[in-house]
Coordinates of C-alpha atoms and ligand atoms in Angstrom, one line a residue:
X143 CA -120.4 44.0 -50.6
X144 CA -118.1 41.4 -51.9
X145 CA -119.1 39.0 -49.3
X146 CA -122.0 37.2 -47.4
X147 CA -119.6 36.5 -44.6
X148 CA -122.0 37.7 -41.6
X149 CA -119.2 38.1 -39.3
X150 CA -117.3 40.3 -41.6
X151 CA -120.5 42.5 -42.6
X152 CA -121.7 42.6 -39.1
X153 CA -117.9 44.0 -38.0
X154 CA -117.8 46.3 -40.9
X155 CA -121.4 47.9 -40.0
X156 CA -119.8 48.3 -36.3
X157 CA -116.8 50.3 -37.4
X158 CA -118.8 52.4 -40.0
X159 CA -120.9 53.2 -37.2
X160 CA -117.9 54.2 -35.0
X161 CA -115.7 56.2 -37.8
X162 CA -118.7 57.6 -39.5
X163 CA -117.2 57.8 -42.9
X164 CA -119.0 59.8 -45.8
X165 CA -118.4 56.5 -48.2
X166 CA -117.6 53.1 -48.0
X167 CA -115.7 51.5 -50.7
X168 CA -115.2 47.8 -50.9
X169 CA -112.1 47.0 -52.7
X170 CA -112.3 44.1 -55.2
X171 CA -108.6 44.7 -56.6
X172 CA -110.0 45.4 -60.2
X173 CA -107.7 47.4 -62.3
X174 CA -110.4 49.8 -63.2
X175 CA -111.1 50.4 -59.4
X176 CA -107.1 51.2 -58.7
X177 CA -106.8 53.2 -61.6
X178 CA -109.5 55.3 -60.4
X179 CA -107.9 55.4 -56.8
X180 CA -104.3 56.2 -58.6
X181 CA -106.1 59.1 -60.5
X182 CA -107.5 60.4 -57.3
X183 CA -104.4 60.2 -55.2
X184 CA -102.7 61.7 -58.2
X185 CA -105.5 64.7 -58.7
X186 CA -105.3 65.5 -54.8
X187 CA -101.2 65.7 -54.7
X188 CA -101.4 62.6 -52.4
X189 CA -99.1 61.1 -54.6
X190 CA -97.0 61.7 -58.1
X191 CA -96.9 60.0 -61.0
X192 CA -93.4 59.3 -62.2
X193 CA -91.8 59.1 -65.7
X194 CA -94.0 56.7 -67.6
X195 CA -91.2 55.6 -69.8
X196 CA -88.4 55.0 -67.3
X197 CA -90.4 53.9 -64.6
X198 CA -94.0 52.9 -65.8
X199 CA -96.9 52.5 -63.3
X200 CA -94.6 54.3 -60.5
X201 CA -95.7 56.8 -57.8
X202 CA -94.2 58.8 -55.4
X203 CA -95.5 59.7 -52.0
X204 CA -94.2 61.7 -49.2
X205 CA -95.2 61.1 -45.5
X206 CA -95.2 63.8 -43.0
X207 CA -91.5 64.3 -41.4
X208 CA -93.0 63.2 -38.0
X209 CA -94.3 59.8 -39.4
X210 CA -91.3 58.4 -40.9
X211 CA -90.6 54.9 -39.2
X212 CA -92.2 52.2 -37.1
X213 CA -92.9 53.4 -33.5
X214 CA -92.1 50.6 -31.2
X215 CA -92.8 52.8 -28.4
X216 CA -96.3 53.1 -29.2
X217 CA -96.8 49.8 -30.5
X218 CA -98.6 47.7 -27.8
X219 CA -99.6 43.8 -27.6
X220 CA -103.2 44.0 -25.5
X221 CA -103.7 40.3 -23.9
X222 CA -106.1 40.0 -21.2
X223 CA -103.2 39.0 -18.9
X224 CA -99.9 41.4 -18.8
X225 CA -97.7 38.3 -18.3
X226 CA -98.7 37.1 -21.8
X227 CA -97.1 40.1 -23.3
X228 CA -94.0 39.6 -21.4
X229 CA -91.2 41.9 -20.4
X230 CA -90.2 42.9 -24.1
X231 CA -93.8 44.4 -25.2
X232 CA -95.5 47.2 -24.4
X233 CA -98.8 46.0 -22.6
X234 CA -102.2 47.7 -21.8
X235 CA -105.5 46.2 -20.6
X236 CA -107.6 45.4 -23.5
X237 CA -110.5 47.0 -22.2
X238 CA -108.6 50.1 -21.1
X239 CA -107.2 50.0 -24.3
X240 CA -110.6 50.0 -26.4
X241 CA -111.8 52.8 -24.2
X242 CA -109.3 54.9 -24.9
X243 CA -109.2 54.5 -28.5
X244 CA -112.6 54.3 -29.2
X245 CA -113.4 58.3 -28.8
X246 CA -110.3 58.7 -30.9
X247 CA -111.9 56.9 -34.0
X248 CA -115.6 58.3 -33.2
X249 CA -116.4 60.2 -36.6
X250 CA -112.7 60.2 -37.6
X251 CA -113.4 59.4 -41.2
X252 CA -116.0 62.2 -41.5
X253 CA -115.5 64.0 -44.9
X254 CA -113.6 60.9 -46.0
X255 CA -114.3 57.2 -47.5
X256 CA -113.5 54.2 -45.5
X257 CA -112.0 51.6 -47.9
X258 CA -112.6 48.1 -46.9
X259 CA -109.5 45.9 -48.1
X260 CA -110.0 41.9 -48.0
X261 CA -106.5 40.3 -48.4
X262 CA -104.8 37.0 -48.3
X263 CA -101.6 36.7 -46.5
X264 CA -99.9 33.8 -48.5
X265 CA -100.8 32.4 -51.9
X266 CA -104.6 32.0 -52.4
X267 CA -105.8 28.4 -51.8
X268 CA -102.5 27.9 -49.7
X269 CA -103.3 25.8 -46.4
X270 CA -100.7 28.2 -44.7
X271 CA -102.7 31.2 -45.8
X272 CA -104.9 33.6 -43.9
X273 CA -107.3 36.1 -44.6
X274 CA -107.5 39.9 -43.3
X275 CA -109.6 42.6 -43.6
X276 CA -108.2 46.1 -43.1
X277 CA -110.4 49.4 -43.3
X278 CA -108.3 52.5 -43.8
X279 CA -109.2 56.1 -44.7
X280 CA -106.1 55.9 -47.1
X281 CA -105.7 55.3 -50.7
X282 CA -101.8 55.1 -50.4
X283 CA -102.6 52.2 -47.9
X284 CA -104.8 50.4 -50.5
X285 CA -102.4 51.2 -53.3
X286 CA -99.6 49.5 -51.0
X287 CA -101.6 46.5 -49.7
X288 CA -102.3 46.0 -53.7
X289 CA -98.4 45.2 -54.0
X290 CA -97.8 43.4 -50.4
X291 CA -100.8 41.0 -50.4
X292 CA -103.1 39.2 -52.7
X293 CA -105.8 41.9 -52.5
X294 CA -109.6 41.9 -53.3
X295 CA -112.7 39.7 -53.8
X296 CA -110.3 36.4 -53.9
X297 CA -109.3 36.7 -50.6
X298 CA -113.3 36.4 -49.3
X299 CA -113.6 33.3 -51.5
X300 CA -111.0 31.8 -49.3
X301 CA -112.9 32.8 -46.3
X302 CA -115.9 31.5 -47.3
X303 CA -119.4 32.6 -45.8
X304 CA -119.4 31.2 -42.3
X305 CA -115.7 31.3 -41.1
X306 CA -114.7 33.8 -38.3
X307 CA -111.0 33.3 -38.9
X308 CA -110.1 36.5 -40.4
X309 CA -107.8 39.4 -38.7
X310 CA -110.0 42.9 -38.1
X311 CA -107.5 45.7 -38.7
X312 CA -108.8 49.1 -38.4
X313 CA -106.5 52.2 -39.5
X314 CA -107.1 55.9 -39.7
X315 CA -104.5 58.4 -40.5
X316 CA -106.3 60.7 -38.3
X317 CA -104.6 64.1 -38.2
X318 CA -101.1 62.2 -38.2
X319 CA -100.6 63.2 -34.5
X320 CA -97.5 61.8 -32.9
X321 CA -98.7 62.2 -29.5
X322 CA -101.7 60.1 -30.2
X323 CA -100.3 57.5 -32.3
X324 CA -101.1 54.0 -31.4
X325 CA -100.4 50.6 -33.3
X326 CA -102.2 48.2 -31.4
X327 CA -102.5 44.3 -31.5
X328 CA -105.1 42.2 -29.7
X329 CA -103.9 38.8 -30.2
X330 CA -107.1 37.3 -28.7
X331 CA -109.4 39.3 -30.5
X332 CA -107.6 39.0 -34.0
X333 CA -107.9 42.6 -34.2
X334 CA -105.4 45.4 -34.8
X335 CA -106.1 49.0 -34.4
X336 CA -103.7 51.6 -35.7
X337 CA -104.4 55.4 -35.7
X338 CA -102.4 58.8 -36.5
X339 CA -100.1 57.2 -38.6
X340 CA -99.5 57.0 -42.4
X341 CA -96.3 55.5 -42.6
X342 CA -96.0 51.8 -44.2
X343 CA -94.9 49.5 -41.4
X344 CA -97.5 51.4 -39.2
X345 CA -100.5 51.2 -41.4
X346 CA -100.0 48.3 -43.7
X347 CA -101.6 46.1 -41.2
X348 CA -101.0 42.8 -43.1
X349 CA -97.2 43.0 -42.5
X350 CA -95.5 43.2 -39.1
X351 CA -98.8 43.9 -37.1
X352 CA -100.6 40.8 -38.7
X353 CA -98.0 38.4 -40.4
X354 CA -95.7 38.8 -37.3
X355 CA -97.4 39.9 -34.3
X356 CA -101.0 38.5 -34.4
X357 CA -99.6 35.4 -36.4
X358 CA -96.9 34.4 -33.9
X359 CA -99.5 34.3 -31.4
X360 CA -101.9 32.2 -33.7
X361 CA -99.2 29.9 -34.7
X362 CA -98.4 29.2 -31.1
X363 CA -101.9 28.3 -30.8
X364 CA -102.4 26.2 -33.8
X365 CA -98.7 24.2 -33.9
X366 CA -97.0 26.7 -36.5
X367 CA -94.3 29.4 -36.7
X368 CA -94.5 33.1 -38.0
X369 CA -90.9 34.3 -38.4
X370 CA -88.9 37.6 -39.4
X371 CA -87.0 35.8 -41.8
X372 CA -86.3 35.5 -45.5
X373 CA -86.7 32.2 -47.6
X374 CA -84.3 31.5 -50.5
X375 CA -83.5 28.5 -52.7
X376 CA -80.1 27.5 -53.9
X377 CA -80.2 25.6 -56.7
X378 CA -77.0 23.2 -58.0
X379 CA -76.0 22.6 -61.6
X380 CA -78.3 19.6 -61.3
X381 CA -81.3 21.4 -60.6
X382 CA -81.9 20.6 -57.2
X383 CA -82.9 23.2 -54.8
X384 CA -82.2 23.8 -51.1
X385 CA -84.3 26.0 -49.2
X386 CA -83.0 28.3 -46.4
X387 CA -84.6 30.5 -44.4
X388 CA -82.4 33.6 -42.3
X389 CA -83.2 35.9 -39.6
X390 CA -81.1 39.1 -39.0
X391 CA -81.9 42.0 -37.1
X392 CA -82.3 45.3 -39.2
X393 CA -79.1 46.9 -41.2
X394 CA -77.6 43.7 -41.7
X395 CA -78.5 43.1 -45.1
X396 CA -81.2 40.7 -45.1
X397 CA -82.9 41.7 -48.6
X398 CA -79.4 41.5 -50.2
X399 CA -78.9 38.2 -48.7
X400 CA -82.5 36.7 -50.0
X401 CA -81.6 38.2 -53.6
X402 CA -77.9 37.3 -53.6
X403 CA -76.3 37.3 -56.9
X404 CA -73.9 34.3 -56.9
X405 CA -70.2 34.8 -57.8
X406 CA -68.6 34.2 -61.1
X407 CA -67.1 30.9 -60.1
X408 CA -70.6 29.4 -59.2
X409 CA -72.4 31.4 -61.8
X410 CA -70.4 29.6 -64.4
X411 CA -71.1 26.2 -62.7
X412 CA -74.9 26.9 -63.1
X413 CA -75.6 27.5 -59.5
X414 CA -78.6 30.2 -58.8
X415 CA -80.2 31.3 -56.0
X416 CA -83.9 32.1 -55.8
X417 CA -85.7 34.2 -53.6
X418 CA -89.0 33.3 -52.1
X419 CA -89.4 35.9 -49.4
X420 CA -87.4 38.8 -48.0
X421 CA -89.0 39.7 -44.7
X422 CA -91.4 37.0 -43.3
X423 CA -91.9 33.5 -43.2
X424 CA -94.7 31.2 -42.1
X425 CA -93.6 27.7 -41.5
X426 CA -95.8 24.5 -40.8
X427 CA -94.8 20.7 -40.7
X428 CA -96.0 19.2 -44.1
X429 CA -97.4 15.8 -44.6
X430 CA -93.9 14.2 -45.1
X431 CA -93.0 15.9 -41.8
X432 CA -90.7 18.4 -42.9
X433 CA -91.0 22.2 -42.3
X434 CA -92.7 24.0 -45.3
X435 CA -92.4 27.8 -45.3
X436 CA -94.6 30.1 -47.3
X437 CA -94.0 33.7 -47.6
X438 CA -97.2 35.3 -46.6
X439 CA -96.4 38.7 -48.6
X440 CA -96.6 39.2 -52.2
X441 CA -94.2 42.3 -52.8
X442 CA -91.0 43.7 -51.1
X443 CA -91.5 46.8 -48.8
X444 CA -87.6 47.6 -49.2
X445 CA -85.2 50.2 -47.5
X446 CA -84.0 52.5 -50.7
X447 CA -81.0 54.2 -49.8
X448 CA -77.8 51.8 -50.2
X449 CA -79.7 49.8 -53.0
X450 CA -77.8 49.9 -56.0
X451 CA -76.7 47.9 -59.2
X452 CA -73.6 46.4 -57.3
X453 CA -75.3 45.8 -53.6
X454 CA -78.5 44.2 -55.0
X455 CA -79.1 44.1 -58.7
X456 CA -82.5 42.3 -58.1
X457 CA -83.9 44.7 -56.0
X458 CA -83.2 47.8 -58.1
X459 CA -85.0 45.9 -61.1
X460 CA -87.7 45.0 -59.0
X461 CA -88.4 48.8 -58.6
X462 CA -88.8 49.5 -62.4
X463 CA -92.3 49.3 -63.0
X464 CA -95.8 49.5 -60.9
X465 CA -93.8 50.8 -57.6
X466 CA -94.4 53.1 -54.9
X467 CA -91.6 55.5 -53.7
X468 CA -91.8 56.5 -50.2
X469 CA -89.6 59.8 -49.0
X470 CA -86.9 59.5 -51.4
X471 CA -85.6 62.3 -53.4
X472 CA -87.6 63.3 -56.8
X473 CA -85.5 64.2 -59.8
X474 CA -87.2 67.0 -61.5
X475 CA -85.3 66.9 -64.7
X476 CA -86.3 63.7 -65.9
X477 CA -89.1 62.7 -63.0
X478 CA -87.7 60.1 -61.7
X479 CA -86.3 59.0 -58.2
X480 CA -82.9 59.3 -56.4
X481 CA -81.6 58.3 -53.0
X482 CA -78.3 58.1 -51.5
X483 CA -76.1 55.2 -52.5
X484 CA -78.1 54.9 -55.7
X485 CA -75.1 55.9 -58.0
X486 CA -72.6 59.0 -57.7
X487 CA -74.7 61.3 -59.8
X488 CA -77.3 63.0 -57.3
X489 CA -79.7 65.3 -59.3
X490 CA -79.2 69.0 -58.9
X491 CA -82.6 70.0 -59.6
X492 CA -84.8 67.8 -57.1
X493 CA -87.2 67.8 -54.4
X494 CA -86.0 66.1 -51.0
X495 CA -88.1 64.0 -49.1
X496 CA -89.5 66.5 -46.9
X497 CA -90.9 68.4 -50.4
X498 CA -88.4 71.1 -50.2
X499 CA -86.1 72.1 -53.6
X500 CA -82.9 70.2 -53.2
X501 CA -79.5 70.2 -54.9
X502 CA -77.9 66.8 -54.5
X503 CA -74.5 68.0 -55.8
X504 CA -74.4 70.9 -53.0
X505 CA -76.4 70.4 -50.4
X506 CA -75.3 68.9 -47.4
X507 CA -78.5 67.2 -46.1
X508 CA -79.6 63.8 -47.6
X509 CA -82.0 64.0 -50.4
X510 CA -84.2 60.6 -49.3
X511 CA -84.8 60.0 -45.7
X512 CA -82.5 57.1 -44.5
X513 CA -85.9 54.9 -43.8
X514 CA -87.3 55.7 -47.2
X515 CA -88.9 53.1 -48.9
X516 CA -89.8 51.0 -52.3
X517 CA -93.1 49.1 -52.4
X518 CA -92.3 46.6 -55.4
X519 CA -94.2 43.8 -56.7
X520 CA -92.4 40.3 -56.1
X521 CA -93.1 39.3 -59.8
X522 CA -90.8 41.8 -60.9
X523 CA -88.0 40.6 -59.0
X524 CA -85.5 38.9 -61.6
X525 CA -84.7 36.1 -59.3
X526 CA -88.2 35.2 -57.7
X527 CA -88.5 31.7 -57.0
X528 CA -90.6 29.7 -59.5
X529 CA -92.1 28.5 -56.1
X530 CA -93.3 31.8 -55.2
X531 CA -97.0 30.8 -55.4
X532 CA -96.7 27.1 -54.8
X533 CA -99.7 26.6 -52.0
X534 CA -97.8 24.2 -49.7
X535 CA -94.8 26.1 -49.5
X536 CA -91.1 24.9 -50.0
X537 CA -89.2 22.4 -47.4
X538 CA -86.6 24.1 -45.5
X539 CA -83.2 22.5 -44.8
X540 CA -81.3 25.0 -42.8
X541 CA -82.1 28.2 -40.5
X542 CA -79.7 30.8 -40.2
X543 CA -79.6 33.5 -37.6
X544 CA -77.0 36.3 -37.6
X545 CA -76.0 39.5 -36.4
X546 CA -73.5 42.6 -36.7
X547 CA -70.5 41.5 -34.1
X548 CA -67.4 42.8 -34.7
X549 CA -65.2 40.2 -32.8
X550 CA -67.2 37.4 -31.0
X551 CA -69.2 35.4 -33.5
X552 CA -67.3 33.5 -36.0
X553 CA -68.1 33.5 -39.8
X554 CA -70.5 30.7 -39.2
X555 CA -71.1 27.6 -37.4
X556 CA -73.8 25.0 -36.7
X557 CA -75.8 24.3 -33.9
X558 CA -75.1 20.6 -32.2
X559 CA -78.7 19.8 -32.4
X560 CA -82.3 21.9 -32.7
X561 CA -82.2 22.8 -28.9
X562 CA -78.9 24.2 -29.1
X563 CA -80.2 26.1 -32.2
X564 CA -83.0 27.7 -30.4
X565 CA -80.4 28.8 -27.8
X566 CA -78.4 30.3 -30.5
X567 CA -81.6 32.4 -31.9
X568 CA -82.3 33.1 -28.3
X569 CA -79.0 35.0 -27.9
X570 CA -78.8 36.8 -31.4
X571 CA -77.6 40.2 -30.9
X572 CA -76.2 43.1 -32.9
X573 CA -74.0 45.8 -32.1
X574 CA -75.0 49.3 -32.7
X575 CA -73.6 51.2 -35.7
X576 CA -72.4 54.8 -36.3
X577 CA -75.7 54.7 -38.4
X578 CA -78.0 54.4 -35.2
X579 CA -78.4 56.9 -32.5
X580 CA -76.7 56.4 -29.3
X581 CA -73.4 54.6 -28.3
X582 CA -71.4 52.6 -30.8
X583 CA -70.8 48.8 -30.0
X584 CA -73.2 48.4 -27.8
X585 CA -74.8 44.8 -27.8
X586 CA -78.3 44.6 -28.5
X587 CA -80.1 41.2 -28.0
X588 CA -82.9 40.5 -30.3
X589 CA -83.7 36.9 -30.3
X590 CA -84.7 35.6 -33.5
X591 CA -85.0 39.2 -34.7
X592 CA -88.2 39.0 -33.5
X593 CA -87.8 41.6 -30.3
X594 CA -90.4 44.2 -31.6
X595 CA -92.5 41.4 -33.1
X596 CA -93.3 38.8 -31.1
X597 CA -97.2 39.0 -30.1
X598 CA -96.9 37.3 -26.4
X599 CA -94.3 36.4 -24.1
X600 CA -91.0 35.9 -25.5
X601 CA -90.3 32.8 -22.8
X602 CA -93.4 31.0 -24.1
X603 CA -92.0 32.3 -27.6
X604 CA -88.7 30.1 -26.9
X605 CA -90.8 27.2 -25.5
X606 CA -92.9 27.0 -28.6
X607 CA -89.7 26.5 -31.0
X608 CA -88.4 24.0 -28.3
X609 CA -92.0 22.2 -29.0
X610 CA -91.5 22.6 -32.6
X611 CA -88.4 20.8 -32.6
X612 CA -90.0 17.9 -30.5
X613 CA -92.6 17.7 -33.2
X614 CA -90.1 17.7 -36.1
X615 CA -87.7 15.3 -34.6
X616 CA -84.8 14.0 -37.1
X617 CA -86.5 16.2 -39.9
X618 CA -86.0 19.5 -38.4
X619 CA -83.9 21.6 -40.5
X620 CA -80.4 22.3 -39.3
X621 CA -79.6 25.7 -37.5
X622 CA -76.8 27.7 -38.2
X623 CA -75.4 30.9 -37.0
X624 CA -73.4 33.6 -39.0
X625 CA -71.6 36.7 -39.2
X626 CA -70.5 38.7 -42.2
X627 CA -69.2 41.5 -40.1
X628 CA -65.9 40.8 -38.2
X629 CA -63.3 43.7 -38.2
X630 CA -59.6 43.8 -38.6
X631 CA -57.6 46.1 -36.0
X632 CA -58.4 49.2 -37.9
X633 CA -62.2 48.3 -37.8
X634 CA -62.3 47.1 -41.4
X635 CA -64.9 44.3 -42.3
X636 CA -62.9 41.1 -43.3
X637 CA -65.1 39.2 -45.2
X638 CA -66.4 40.6 -48.7
X639 CA -70.1 39.8 -48.0
X640 CA -72.6 40.3 -50.3
X641 CA -72.5 37.8 -53.3
X642 CA -69.5 36.2 -51.6
X643 CA -71.7 35.2 -48.6
X644 CA -73.0 32.2 -51.3
X645 CA -69.5 30.6 -50.4
X646 CA -71.1 30.3 -46.8
X647 CA -74.2 29.2 -48.0
X648 CA -72.4 26.5 -49.8
X649 CA -71.3 24.9 -46.9
X650 CA -74.3 25.0 -45.1
X651 CA -75.9 23.2 -48.1
X652 CA -73.1 20.7 -47.9
X653 CA -73.6 20.3 -43.9
X654 CA -77.3 19.7 -44.6
X655 CA -76.7 17.0 -47.2
X656 CA -74.0 15.3 -45.0
X657 CA -71.3 15.9 -47.4
X658 CA -68.5 17.6 -45.3
X659 CA -67.0 17.0 -42.0
X660 CA -66.6 19.7 -39.4
X661 CA -64.5 21.0 -36.5
X662 CA -66.5 20.7 -32.8
X663 CA -65.5 24.0 -31.2
X664 CA -67.3 25.1 -27.8
X665 CA -70.1 27.0 -29.9
X666 CA -70.9 24.4 -32.3
X667 CA -69.6 22.8 -35.5
X668 CA -67.4 24.8 -37.7
X669 CA -66.1 24.4 -41.0
X670 CA -62.7 23.2 -41.4
X671 CA -61.0 26.5 -43.0
X672 CA -60.0 24.8 -46.2
X673 CA -64.0 23.8 -46.8
X674 CA -64.9 27.7 -47.3
X675 CA -64.1 28.1 -50.9
X676 CA -62.1 31.2 -51.5
X677 CA -61.1 30.9 -55.3
X678 CA -61.5 34.2 -57.0
X679 CA -61.0 36.3 -53.8
X680 CA -58.2 38.4 -54.0
X681 CA -57.8 39.6 -50.5
X682 CA -58.9 36.2 -48.5
X683 CA -56.6 33.6 -47.9
X684 CA -56.7 30.7 -45.8
X685 CA -55.2 32.3 -43.1
X686 CA -58.0 35.0 -43.1
X687 CA -60.6 32.4 -43.2
X688 CA -58.6 30.6 -40.0
X689 CA -59.2 34.1 -38.2
X690 CA -62.8 34.5 -39.2
X691 CA -63.5 31.1 -37.7
X692 CA -61.4 31.8 -34.7
X693 CA -63.4 31.7 -31.2
X694 CA -61.8 34.1 -28.4
X695 CA -62.7 32.1 -25.5
X696 CA -62.4 35.5 -22.9
X697 CA -64.8 37.3 -25.1
X698 CA -67.1 34.2 -25.2
X699 CA -67.0 34.2 -21.4
X700 CA -68.1 38.1 -21.5
X701 CA -71.0 37.1 -23.7
X702 CA -72.0 34.3 -21.2
X703 CA -72.3 36.9 -18.5
X704 CA -74.5 39.3 -21.2
X705 CA -76.8 36.3 -22.1
X706 CA -77.1 35.8 -18.3
X707 CA -78.5 39.0 -17.7
X708 CA -80.6 39.0 -20.7
X709 CA -82.2 35.8 -19.6
X710 CA -82.9 37.2 -16.1
X711 CA -85.6 39.5 -17.9
X712 CA -87.8 36.4 -18.6
X713 CA -87.9 35.2 -14.9
X714 CA -89.5 31.6 -14.6
X715 CA -91.1 31.8 -18.1
X716 CA -87.6 30.8 -19.5
X717 CA -87.5 27.4 -20.7
X718 CA -85.1 25.4 -18.1
X719 CA -83.7 24.0 -21.7
X720 CA -82.2 27.3 -22.4
X721 CA -80.4 27.7 -18.9
X722 CA -79.1 24.3 -19.4
X723 CA -77.8 25.3 -23.0
X724 CA -76.1 28.2 -21.1
X725 CA -74.6 26.0 -18.7
X726 CA -73.5 23.7 -21.2
X727 CA -71.8 26.6 -23.0
X728 CA -70.1 27.7 -20.0
X729 CA -68.7 24.5 -19.3
X730 CA -67.1 23.7 -22.8
X731 CA -65.6 27.2 -22.8
X732 CA -64.1 26.6 -19.2
X733 CA -62.6 23.5 -20.8
X734 CA -61.3 25.0 -23.8
Ligands
OXD1982 C1 -88.5 46.2 -41.8 C2 -88.4 46.0 -40.2 O1 -89.1 47.2 -42.0 O2 -87.9 44.8 -40.0 O3 -88.7 45.0 -42.4 O4 -88.1 47.2 -39.7
MN1983 MN1 -88.2 43.6 -41.6

């Protein structure tokens, strides 16, 4: 046992009595203990050790083919009142859910070991950090939590002997039965129960379950925010760093933006981009009244396919040691890994993500699952921010929302003020791509990219955003919207994206510093086209930029109709302010 905290000890005893493991092992986080667990996982075949020279300390794991992604349909928010979960979450009465799941956990760990994992979300000693304890029967979970969190005895030191403020996570892979898979948050009990999955997002309970679903609820009650946002720092040649957060729905290049490599013209001058986080931000007003952010995580759980030397060299470099790969292809020639989009040289002698022999040169099937992942320590990242472990976090100057829109949203615009910015975030949307199943080009609303992650009623969540703005006053970050995905008449992307997105960030930073004017449009403030630096871009002229910033009033009137329909879901929980914002936008469009 690593703690005298009676709240922890009592709860662990109860869960041991329920799950009936043969053995209980407390995870202190020591290298000796982790090595023994790695060796055990390798011996049982749960994981495979990769080439010690090319990928030192790296492991490969395959999940069951039925267990390769988060399962939103089986994810529940069990607040006592249904209206507190709201229309965007699955809800079940907590008593009923406990009654349904308790028999499933009864004796589920017989013949297995229960690992007790203490962890901190956020740097140890940070006033923004919080402690969790995850109980699991999976070594894969222990080894991933070691990368993704500050795991081990140190987390208990942060908790102290009497506090009850820790999140109780119970996970069992059970039989990995998709019919009985449940990912359940009980926000009022600080509790998460996950069963019948062994896939990352469903079982690394510190991540989406705690750091977003439970934490968003805690943040509402305690005056802070848990957001699905990357955090980056943009350093100018004078050494001043401006910090920005950004929220995007999936498949919009969030990790790439977090680890952006500045284009040559900026690199030469001495500009740098630092990564603080790639997925989640916890934000709280600091003593000076500004909003400060920490990344609660300690690693990256990134999508492997498409990651390459060009798209994201920093992410790729992060995976070169002490990384766990899940559901990628295994190159048997040199015992390394491969995924679609890594390079143009797929291995011929390989095993695919389902464990079958695979020839990448001739096979028409994919070697890696499209949602295959790397779990990489943040400290491996060449551009990890020097402030990554700073307890007080970094002061945020700008918050960016974005989505994938072919025609409507311009390259960038700034909201008129915080309230208008909350409106912009609440109406965030992406158009479906051919990569997803279903129709192409359908608009999916995903407010603040939090649709599957908000642990309470989304109408109350919007109200919380508005309240935070009141509290921050003129110290509030400026809010922007970006769209890297406008297409021409043939459907080709117009803007080059990737590192060149820095050109847009430069305008955003200049706006935060009051260094550049803007045009007023019905949507908000837009750059004067000449203020987007296009030096060194072959295919982009001033006219292209004008086109990218163009506002199609008719399309936006359709957009307003779509927003009205979406807002109707929230009934009287929708803050009146957002309806006012919508009416004001409609009015501006009518006058345009
Ligand atoms: C993720 C997600 O895995 O947002 O980060 O789905
Ligand atoms: Mn995410």
